[in-house]
mmCIF file of C-alpha atoms and ligand atoms in Angstrom:
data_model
loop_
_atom_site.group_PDB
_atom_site.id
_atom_site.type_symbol
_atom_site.label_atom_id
_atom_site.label_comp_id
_atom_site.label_asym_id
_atom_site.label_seq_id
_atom_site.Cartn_x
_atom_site.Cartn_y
_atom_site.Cartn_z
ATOM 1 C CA UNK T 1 0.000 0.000 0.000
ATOM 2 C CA UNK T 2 1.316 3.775 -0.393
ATOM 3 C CA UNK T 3 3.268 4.810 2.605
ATOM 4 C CA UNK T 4 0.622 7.239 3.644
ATOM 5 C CA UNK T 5 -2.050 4.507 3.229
ATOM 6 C CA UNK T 6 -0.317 2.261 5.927
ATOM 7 C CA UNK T 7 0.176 5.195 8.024
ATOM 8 C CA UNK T 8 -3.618 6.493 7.944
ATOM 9 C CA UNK T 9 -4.238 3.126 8.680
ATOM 10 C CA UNK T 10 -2.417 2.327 11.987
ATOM 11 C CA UNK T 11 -1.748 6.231 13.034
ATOM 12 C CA UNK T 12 -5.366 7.381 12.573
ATOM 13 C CA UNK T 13 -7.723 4.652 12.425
ATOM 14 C CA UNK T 14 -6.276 2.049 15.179
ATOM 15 C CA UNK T 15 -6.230 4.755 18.368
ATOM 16 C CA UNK T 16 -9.869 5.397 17.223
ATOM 17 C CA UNK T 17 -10.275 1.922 17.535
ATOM 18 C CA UNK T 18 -10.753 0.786 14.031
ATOM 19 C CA UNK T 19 -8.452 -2.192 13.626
ATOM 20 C CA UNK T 20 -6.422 -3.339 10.438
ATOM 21 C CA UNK T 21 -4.918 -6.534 9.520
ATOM 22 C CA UNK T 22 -2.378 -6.172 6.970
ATOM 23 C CA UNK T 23 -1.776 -9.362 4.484
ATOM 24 C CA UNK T 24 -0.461 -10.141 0.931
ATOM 25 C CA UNK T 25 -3.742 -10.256 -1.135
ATOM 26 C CA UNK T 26 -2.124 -12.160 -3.586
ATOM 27 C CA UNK T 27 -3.179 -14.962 -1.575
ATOM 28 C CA UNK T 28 -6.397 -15.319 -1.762
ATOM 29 C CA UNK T 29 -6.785 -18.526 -0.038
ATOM 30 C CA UNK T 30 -5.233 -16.858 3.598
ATOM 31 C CA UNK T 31 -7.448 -13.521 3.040
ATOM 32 C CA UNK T 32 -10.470 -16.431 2.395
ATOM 33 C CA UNK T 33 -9.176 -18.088 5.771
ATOM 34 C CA UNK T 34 -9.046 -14.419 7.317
ATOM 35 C CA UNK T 35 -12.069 -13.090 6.655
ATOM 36 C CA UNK T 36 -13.866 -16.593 7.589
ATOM 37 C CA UNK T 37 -12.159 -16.163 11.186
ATOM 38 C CA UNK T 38 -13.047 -12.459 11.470
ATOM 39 C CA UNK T 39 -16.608 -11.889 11.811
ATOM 40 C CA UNK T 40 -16.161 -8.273 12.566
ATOM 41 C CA UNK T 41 -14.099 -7.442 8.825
ATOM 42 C CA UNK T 42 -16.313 -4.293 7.387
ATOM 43 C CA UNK T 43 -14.394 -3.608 4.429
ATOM 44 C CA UNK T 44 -11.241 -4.815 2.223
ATOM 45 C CA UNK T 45 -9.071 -1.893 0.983
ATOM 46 C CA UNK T 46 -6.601 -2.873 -2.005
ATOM 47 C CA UNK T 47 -4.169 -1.303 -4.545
ATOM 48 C CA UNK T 48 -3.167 -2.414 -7.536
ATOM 49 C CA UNK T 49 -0.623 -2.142 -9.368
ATOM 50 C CA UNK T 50 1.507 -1.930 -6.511
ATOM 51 C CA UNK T 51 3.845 0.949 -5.560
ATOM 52 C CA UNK T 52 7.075 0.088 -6.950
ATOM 53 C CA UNK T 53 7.148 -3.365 -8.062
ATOM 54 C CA UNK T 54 3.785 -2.809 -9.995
ATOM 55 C CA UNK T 55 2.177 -6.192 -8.103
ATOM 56 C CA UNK T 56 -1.769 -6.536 -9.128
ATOM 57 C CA UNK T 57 -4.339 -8.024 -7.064
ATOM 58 C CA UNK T 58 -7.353 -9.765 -8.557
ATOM 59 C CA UNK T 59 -9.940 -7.484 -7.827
ATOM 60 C CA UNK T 60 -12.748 -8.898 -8.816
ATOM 61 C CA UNK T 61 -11.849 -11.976 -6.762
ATOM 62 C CA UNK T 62 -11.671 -9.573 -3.992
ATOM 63 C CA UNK T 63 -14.990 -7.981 -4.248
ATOM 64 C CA UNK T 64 -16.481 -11.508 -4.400
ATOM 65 C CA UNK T 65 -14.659 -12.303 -1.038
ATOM 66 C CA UNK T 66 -15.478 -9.296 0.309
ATOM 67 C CA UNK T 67 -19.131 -9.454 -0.691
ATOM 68 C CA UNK T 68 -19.345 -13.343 0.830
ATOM 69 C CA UNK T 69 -18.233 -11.788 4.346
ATOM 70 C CA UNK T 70 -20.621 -9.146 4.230
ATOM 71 C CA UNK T 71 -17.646 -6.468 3.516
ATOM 72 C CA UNK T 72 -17.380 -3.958 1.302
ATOM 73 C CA UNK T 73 -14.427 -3.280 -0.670
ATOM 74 C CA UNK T 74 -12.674 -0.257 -1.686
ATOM 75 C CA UNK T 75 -9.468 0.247 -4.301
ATOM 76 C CA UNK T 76 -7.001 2.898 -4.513
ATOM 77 C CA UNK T 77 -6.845 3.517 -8.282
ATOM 78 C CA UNK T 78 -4.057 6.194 -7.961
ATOM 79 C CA UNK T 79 -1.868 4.423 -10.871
ATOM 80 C CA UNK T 80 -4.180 3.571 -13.410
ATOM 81 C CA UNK T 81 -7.084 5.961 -13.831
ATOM 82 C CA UNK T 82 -10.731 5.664 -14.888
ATOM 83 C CA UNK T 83 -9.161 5.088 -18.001
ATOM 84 C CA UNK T 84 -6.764 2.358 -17.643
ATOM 85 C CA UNK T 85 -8.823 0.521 -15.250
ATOM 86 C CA UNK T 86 -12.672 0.925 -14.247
ATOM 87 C CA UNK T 87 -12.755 -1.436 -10.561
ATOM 88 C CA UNK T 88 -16.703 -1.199 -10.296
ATOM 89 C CA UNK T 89 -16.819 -3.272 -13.374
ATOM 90 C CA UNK T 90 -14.984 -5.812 -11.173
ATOM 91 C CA UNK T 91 -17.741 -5.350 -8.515
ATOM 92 C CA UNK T 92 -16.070 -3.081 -6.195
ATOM 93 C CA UNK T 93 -18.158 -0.690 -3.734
ATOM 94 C CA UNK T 94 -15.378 2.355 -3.619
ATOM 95 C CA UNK T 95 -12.578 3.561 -5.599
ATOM 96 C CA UNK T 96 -10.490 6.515 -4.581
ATOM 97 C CA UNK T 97 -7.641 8.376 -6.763
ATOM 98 C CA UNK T 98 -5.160 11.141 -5.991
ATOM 99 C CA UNK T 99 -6.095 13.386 -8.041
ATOM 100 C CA UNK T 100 -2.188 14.451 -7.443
ATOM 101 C CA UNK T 101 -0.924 11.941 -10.102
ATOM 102 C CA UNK T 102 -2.481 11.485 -13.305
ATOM 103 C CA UNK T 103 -6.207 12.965 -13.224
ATOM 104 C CA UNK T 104 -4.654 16.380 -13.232
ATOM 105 C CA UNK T 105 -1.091 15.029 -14.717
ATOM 106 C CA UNK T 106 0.353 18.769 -14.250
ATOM 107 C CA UNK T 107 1.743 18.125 -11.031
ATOM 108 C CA UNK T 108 0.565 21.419 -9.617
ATOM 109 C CA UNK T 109 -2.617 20.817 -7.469
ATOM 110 C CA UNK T 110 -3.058 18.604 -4.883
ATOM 111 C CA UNK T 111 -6.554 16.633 -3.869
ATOM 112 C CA UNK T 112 -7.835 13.421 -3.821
ATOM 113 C CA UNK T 113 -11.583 11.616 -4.741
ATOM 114 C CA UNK T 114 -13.914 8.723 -3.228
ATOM 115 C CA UNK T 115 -16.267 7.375 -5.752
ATOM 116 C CA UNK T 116 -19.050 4.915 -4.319
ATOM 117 C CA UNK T 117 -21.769 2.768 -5.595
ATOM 118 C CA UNK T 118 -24.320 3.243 -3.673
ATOM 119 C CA UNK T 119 -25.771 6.838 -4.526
ATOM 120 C CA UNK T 120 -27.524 7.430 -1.021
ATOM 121 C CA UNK T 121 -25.045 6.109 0.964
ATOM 122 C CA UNK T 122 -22.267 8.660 -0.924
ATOM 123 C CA UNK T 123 -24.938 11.976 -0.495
ATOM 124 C CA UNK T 124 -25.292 11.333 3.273
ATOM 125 C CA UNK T 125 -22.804 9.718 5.710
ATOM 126 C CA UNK T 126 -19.505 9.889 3.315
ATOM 127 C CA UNK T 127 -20.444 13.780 1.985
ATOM 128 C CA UNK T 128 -21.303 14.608 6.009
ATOM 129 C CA UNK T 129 -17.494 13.007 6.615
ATOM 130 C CA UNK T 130 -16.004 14.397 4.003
ATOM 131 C CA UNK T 131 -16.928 18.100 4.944
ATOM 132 C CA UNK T 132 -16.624 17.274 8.886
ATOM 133 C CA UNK T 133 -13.260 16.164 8.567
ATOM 134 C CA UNK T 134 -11.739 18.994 5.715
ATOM 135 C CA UNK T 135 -10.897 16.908 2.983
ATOM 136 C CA UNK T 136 -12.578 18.979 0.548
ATOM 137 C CA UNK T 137 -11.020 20.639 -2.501
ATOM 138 C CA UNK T 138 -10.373 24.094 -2.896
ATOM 139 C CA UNK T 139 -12.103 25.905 -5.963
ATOM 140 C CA UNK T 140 -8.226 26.851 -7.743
ATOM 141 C CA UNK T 141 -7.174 23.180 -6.674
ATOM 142 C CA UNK T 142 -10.227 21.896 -8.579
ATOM 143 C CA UNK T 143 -10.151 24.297 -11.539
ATOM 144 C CA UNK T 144 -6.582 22.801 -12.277
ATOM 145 C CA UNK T 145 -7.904 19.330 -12.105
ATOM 146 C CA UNK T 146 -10.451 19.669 -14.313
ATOM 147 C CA UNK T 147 -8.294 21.069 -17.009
ATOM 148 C CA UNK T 148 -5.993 18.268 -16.549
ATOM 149 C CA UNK T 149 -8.799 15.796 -16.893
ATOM 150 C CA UNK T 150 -9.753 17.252 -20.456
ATOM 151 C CA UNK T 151 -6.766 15.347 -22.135
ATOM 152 C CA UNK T 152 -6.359 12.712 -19.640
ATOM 153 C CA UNK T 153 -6.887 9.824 -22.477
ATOM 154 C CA UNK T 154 -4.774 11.157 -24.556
ATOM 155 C CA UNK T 155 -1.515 11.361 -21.678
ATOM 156 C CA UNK T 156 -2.436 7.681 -20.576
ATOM 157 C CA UNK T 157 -2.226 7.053 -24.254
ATOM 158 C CA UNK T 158 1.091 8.393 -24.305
ATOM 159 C CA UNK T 159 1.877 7.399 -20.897
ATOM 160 C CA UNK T 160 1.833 3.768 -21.746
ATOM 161 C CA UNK T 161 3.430 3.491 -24.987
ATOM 162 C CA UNK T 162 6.392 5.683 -23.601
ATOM 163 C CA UNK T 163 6.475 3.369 -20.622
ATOM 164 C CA UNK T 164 6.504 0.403 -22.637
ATOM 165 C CA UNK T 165 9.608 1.613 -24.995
ATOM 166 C CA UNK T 166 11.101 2.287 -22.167
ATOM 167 C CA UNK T 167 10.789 -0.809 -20.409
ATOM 168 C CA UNK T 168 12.106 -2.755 -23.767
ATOM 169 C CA UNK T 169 15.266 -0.429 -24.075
ATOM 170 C CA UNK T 170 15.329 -1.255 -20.028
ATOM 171 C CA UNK T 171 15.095 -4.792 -20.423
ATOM 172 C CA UNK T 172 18.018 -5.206 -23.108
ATOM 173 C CA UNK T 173 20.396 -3.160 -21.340
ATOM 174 C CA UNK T 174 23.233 -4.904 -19.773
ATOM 175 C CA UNK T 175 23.721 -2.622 -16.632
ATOM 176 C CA UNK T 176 19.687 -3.141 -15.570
ATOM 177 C CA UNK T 177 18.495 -6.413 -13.561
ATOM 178 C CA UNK T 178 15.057 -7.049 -13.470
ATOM 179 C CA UNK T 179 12.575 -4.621 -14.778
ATOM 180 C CA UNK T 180 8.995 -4.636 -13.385
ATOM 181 C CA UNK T 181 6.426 -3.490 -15.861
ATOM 182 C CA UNK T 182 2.913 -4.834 -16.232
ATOM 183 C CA UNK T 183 3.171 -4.595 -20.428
ATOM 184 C CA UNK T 184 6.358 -7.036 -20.301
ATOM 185 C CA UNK T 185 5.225 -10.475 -20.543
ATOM 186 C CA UNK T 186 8.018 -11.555 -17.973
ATOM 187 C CA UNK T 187 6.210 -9.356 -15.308
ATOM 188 C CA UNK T 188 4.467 -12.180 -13.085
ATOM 189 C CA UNK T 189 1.201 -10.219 -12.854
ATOM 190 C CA UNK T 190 0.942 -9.617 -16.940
ATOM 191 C CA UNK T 191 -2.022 -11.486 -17.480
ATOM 192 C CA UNK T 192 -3.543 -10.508 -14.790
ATOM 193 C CA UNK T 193 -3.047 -7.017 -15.784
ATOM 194 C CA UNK T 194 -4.076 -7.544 -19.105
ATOM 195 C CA UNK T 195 -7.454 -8.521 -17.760
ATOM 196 C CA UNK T 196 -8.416 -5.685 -15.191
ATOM 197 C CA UNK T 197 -6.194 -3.248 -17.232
ATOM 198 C CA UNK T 198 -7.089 -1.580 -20.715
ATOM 199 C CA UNK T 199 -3.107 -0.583 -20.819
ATOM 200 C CA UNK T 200 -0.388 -0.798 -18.997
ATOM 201 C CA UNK T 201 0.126 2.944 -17.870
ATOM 202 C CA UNK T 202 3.373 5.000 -17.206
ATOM 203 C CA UNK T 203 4.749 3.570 -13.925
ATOM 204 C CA UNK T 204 7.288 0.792 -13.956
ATOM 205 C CA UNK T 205 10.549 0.332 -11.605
ATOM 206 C CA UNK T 206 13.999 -1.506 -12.389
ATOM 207 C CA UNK T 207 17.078 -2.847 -10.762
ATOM 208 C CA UNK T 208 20.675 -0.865 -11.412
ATOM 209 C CA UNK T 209 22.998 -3.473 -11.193
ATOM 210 C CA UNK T 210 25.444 -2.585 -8.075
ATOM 211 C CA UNK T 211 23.003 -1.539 -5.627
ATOM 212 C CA UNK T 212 22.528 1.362 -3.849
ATOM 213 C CA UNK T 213 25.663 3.384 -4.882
ATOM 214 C CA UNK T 214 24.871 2.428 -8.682
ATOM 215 C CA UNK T 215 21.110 3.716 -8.345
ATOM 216 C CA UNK T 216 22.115 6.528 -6.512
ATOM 217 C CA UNK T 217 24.456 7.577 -9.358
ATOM 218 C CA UNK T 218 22.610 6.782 -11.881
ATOM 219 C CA UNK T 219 20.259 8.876 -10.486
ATOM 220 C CA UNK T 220 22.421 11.807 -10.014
ATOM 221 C CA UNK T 221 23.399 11.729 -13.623
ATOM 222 C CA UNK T 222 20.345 12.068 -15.277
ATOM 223 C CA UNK T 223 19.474 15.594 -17.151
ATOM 224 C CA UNK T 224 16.310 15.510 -18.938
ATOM 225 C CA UNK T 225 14.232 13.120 -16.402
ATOM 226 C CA UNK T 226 13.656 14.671 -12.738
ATOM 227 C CA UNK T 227 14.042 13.104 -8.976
ATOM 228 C CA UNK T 228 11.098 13.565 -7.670
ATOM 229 C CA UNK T 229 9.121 11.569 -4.661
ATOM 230 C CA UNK T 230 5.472 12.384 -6.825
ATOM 231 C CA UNK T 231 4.342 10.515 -10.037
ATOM 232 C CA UNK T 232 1.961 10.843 -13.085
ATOM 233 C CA UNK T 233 3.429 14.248 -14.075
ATOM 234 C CA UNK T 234 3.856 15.287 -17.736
ATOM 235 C CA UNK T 235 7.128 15.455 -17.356
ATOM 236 C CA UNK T 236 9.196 11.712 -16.215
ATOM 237 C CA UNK T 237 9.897 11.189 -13.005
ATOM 238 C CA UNK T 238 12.663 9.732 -11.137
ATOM 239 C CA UNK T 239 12.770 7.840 -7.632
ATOM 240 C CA UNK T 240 14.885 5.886 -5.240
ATOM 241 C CA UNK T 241 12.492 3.847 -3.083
ATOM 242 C CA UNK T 242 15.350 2.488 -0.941
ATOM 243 C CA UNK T 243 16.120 5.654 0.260
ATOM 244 C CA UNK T 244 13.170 7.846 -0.523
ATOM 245 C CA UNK T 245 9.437 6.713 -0.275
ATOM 246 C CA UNK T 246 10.300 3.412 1.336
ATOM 247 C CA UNK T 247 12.996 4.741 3.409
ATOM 248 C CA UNK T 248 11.427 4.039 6.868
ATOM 249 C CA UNK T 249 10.801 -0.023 6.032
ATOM 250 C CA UNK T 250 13.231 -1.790 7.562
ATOM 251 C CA UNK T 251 15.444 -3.183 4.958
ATOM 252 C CA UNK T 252 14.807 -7.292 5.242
ATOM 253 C CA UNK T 253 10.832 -6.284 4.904
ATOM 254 C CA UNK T 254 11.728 -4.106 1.917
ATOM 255 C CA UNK T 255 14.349 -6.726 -0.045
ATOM 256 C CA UNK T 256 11.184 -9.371 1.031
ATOM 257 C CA UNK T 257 8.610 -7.372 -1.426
ATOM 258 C CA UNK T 258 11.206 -6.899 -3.760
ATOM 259 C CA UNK T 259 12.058 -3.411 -3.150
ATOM 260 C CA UNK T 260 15.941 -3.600 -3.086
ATOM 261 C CA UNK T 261 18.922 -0.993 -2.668
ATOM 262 C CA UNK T 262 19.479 -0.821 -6.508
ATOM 263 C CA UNK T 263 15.745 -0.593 -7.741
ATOM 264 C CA UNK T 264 14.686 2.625 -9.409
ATOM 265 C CA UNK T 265 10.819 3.695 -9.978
ATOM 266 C CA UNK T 266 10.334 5.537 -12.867
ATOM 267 C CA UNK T 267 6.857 7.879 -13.713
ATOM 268 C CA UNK T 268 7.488 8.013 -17.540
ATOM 269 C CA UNK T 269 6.354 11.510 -18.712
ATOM 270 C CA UNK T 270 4.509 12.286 -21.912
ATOM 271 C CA UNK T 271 7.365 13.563 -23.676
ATOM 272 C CA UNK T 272 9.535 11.902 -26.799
ATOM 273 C CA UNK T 273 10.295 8.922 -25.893
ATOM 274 C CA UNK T 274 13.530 9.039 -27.627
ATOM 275 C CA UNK T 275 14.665 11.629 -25.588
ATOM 276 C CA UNK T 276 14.120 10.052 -22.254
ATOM 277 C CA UNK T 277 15.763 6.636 -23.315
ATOM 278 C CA UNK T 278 18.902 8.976 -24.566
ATOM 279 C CA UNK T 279 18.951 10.227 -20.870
ATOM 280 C CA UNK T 280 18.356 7.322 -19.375
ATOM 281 C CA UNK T 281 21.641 5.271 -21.959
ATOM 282 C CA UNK T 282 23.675 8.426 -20.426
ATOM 283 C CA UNK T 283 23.017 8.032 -16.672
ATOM 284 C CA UNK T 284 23.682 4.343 -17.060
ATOM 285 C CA UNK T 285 26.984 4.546 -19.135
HETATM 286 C C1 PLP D 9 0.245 9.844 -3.930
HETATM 287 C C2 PLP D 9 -0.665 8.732 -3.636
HETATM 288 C C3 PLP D 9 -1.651 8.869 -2.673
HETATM 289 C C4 PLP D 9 -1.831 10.122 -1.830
HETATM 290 O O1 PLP D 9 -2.131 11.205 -2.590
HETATM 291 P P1 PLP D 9 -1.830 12.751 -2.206
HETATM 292 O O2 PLP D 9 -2.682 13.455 -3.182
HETATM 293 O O3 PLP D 9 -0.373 12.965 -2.428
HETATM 294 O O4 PLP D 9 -2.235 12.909 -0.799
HETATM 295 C C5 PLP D 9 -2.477 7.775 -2.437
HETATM 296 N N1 PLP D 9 -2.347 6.637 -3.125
HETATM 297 C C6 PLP D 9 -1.411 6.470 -4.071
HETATM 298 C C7 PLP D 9 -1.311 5.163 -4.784
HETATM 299 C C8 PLP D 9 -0.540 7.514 -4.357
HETATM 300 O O5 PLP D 9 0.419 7.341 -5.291
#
């Protein structure tokens, strides 16, 4: 889950005494064996792909489960969009999005959105929440967005075939390990993808060889892409989970999920792709 996820989770929720059990939804039979031991689940909260090794959860397996135990079950759709991936076709009840990352792509607003099913249920308790607690937008916030949105097919369009040069020209190069991205059929979640997912979208992560101080410097010598801890942007995107977003996980959890000292997340922009892969053959020489 993204860092702030976990941290809303066990920092906010569990002193007001709403509990979380944290488990690898991959595996649907132990979530099956959880939820049949917990009576008191209310809800299943997933994201997929996951942030940075681009991991994908069945959701409409989920749902079911959820929807067997009397849950309901809510997505984070942050990565992919309405337009790369629609979860209430998969029979989810909520779907949220920072509308940080793609929806407004500009990087230069920052708000977020709940969606829900059921109408009523959305217009009373959630809206009451939702203005009790501050997290509404601000009118300059939500002009921006809505701008953004008006060409937000045509950057996941771009998005995705950008991301998937670059994860070819990744893939061959001799100083990169593994390269995790969703269009590559050696990604273990690719048909899975290709069945919640109408594309494969502009986030994808790879290994420098030679660990941290090879990521780092790679990193360091880049011109044209940008550091930056934020994704979806226009512009590509550079990041160093190790040390950045995933900094505070100790390091046997973080090599466990696959989130090692040499792997680099990258939020490929909308730009020529030629001229990020020309960066990217200069950092790594
Ligand atoms: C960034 C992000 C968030 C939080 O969004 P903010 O708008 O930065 O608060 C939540 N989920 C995912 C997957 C994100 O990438």
């Amino acid at each position: 889950l993204y860092g702030g996820t976990t941290e809303l989770f066990s920092q906010i929720m569990a002193p007001l005494g709403i509990e979380s059990i944290f488990i690898d939804l991959g595996d649907l039979d132990k979530v099956e064996a959880v939820m049949a031991s917990n009576a008191a689940i209310r809800m299943v909260y997933m994201e997929t792909p996951a942030n940075p090794t681009m991991a994908c959860v069945d959701i409409a397996a989920l749902a079911a489960l959820a929807k067997q135990h009397g849950a309901y079950s809510a997505i984070d759709n942050t990565f992919c969009t309405p337009y790369l991936q629609q979860p209430f076709r998969f029979g989810v009840d909520f779907v949220v999005h920072s509308t940080t990352k793609f929806l407004n792509g500009h990087g230069n607003s920052i708000a977020g959105i709940v969606i829900g099913r059921d109408q009523e249920l959305m217009a009373t308790r959630v809206a009451k929440t939702l203005k009790l607690t501050g997290a509404t937008c601000n009118a300059w916030d939500a002009w921006l967005i809505n701008n953004g949105l008006k060409t937000l097919e045509l950057r996941m369009i771009r998005h995705s075939r950008n991301a998937m040069e670059i994860a070819r020209f990744l893939a061959q190069h001799p100083r990169v390990g593994r390269v995790n991205y969703n269009g590559l059929p050696s990604h273990p979640h690719h048909e899975l993808a290709k069945r919640q997912m109408r594309d494969f979208g502009g986030m994808l992560s790879f290994e420098v060889k030679g660990g941290l101080e090879a990521a780092v410097g790679f990193i360091k010598k880049l011109q044209f892409c940008t550091m930056a801890p934020t994704l979806g942007d226009v512009d590509t995107l550079v990041l160093h989970p190790a040390s950045m977003s995933h900094v505070n996980i100790p390091s046997e959890v973080r090599q466990q999920y696959g989130i090692t000292d040499g792997l680099v997340r990258v939020s490929v922009g909308i730009e020529n792709a030629a001229d990020i892969i020309a960066d990217l053959e200069q950092a790594l020489a």
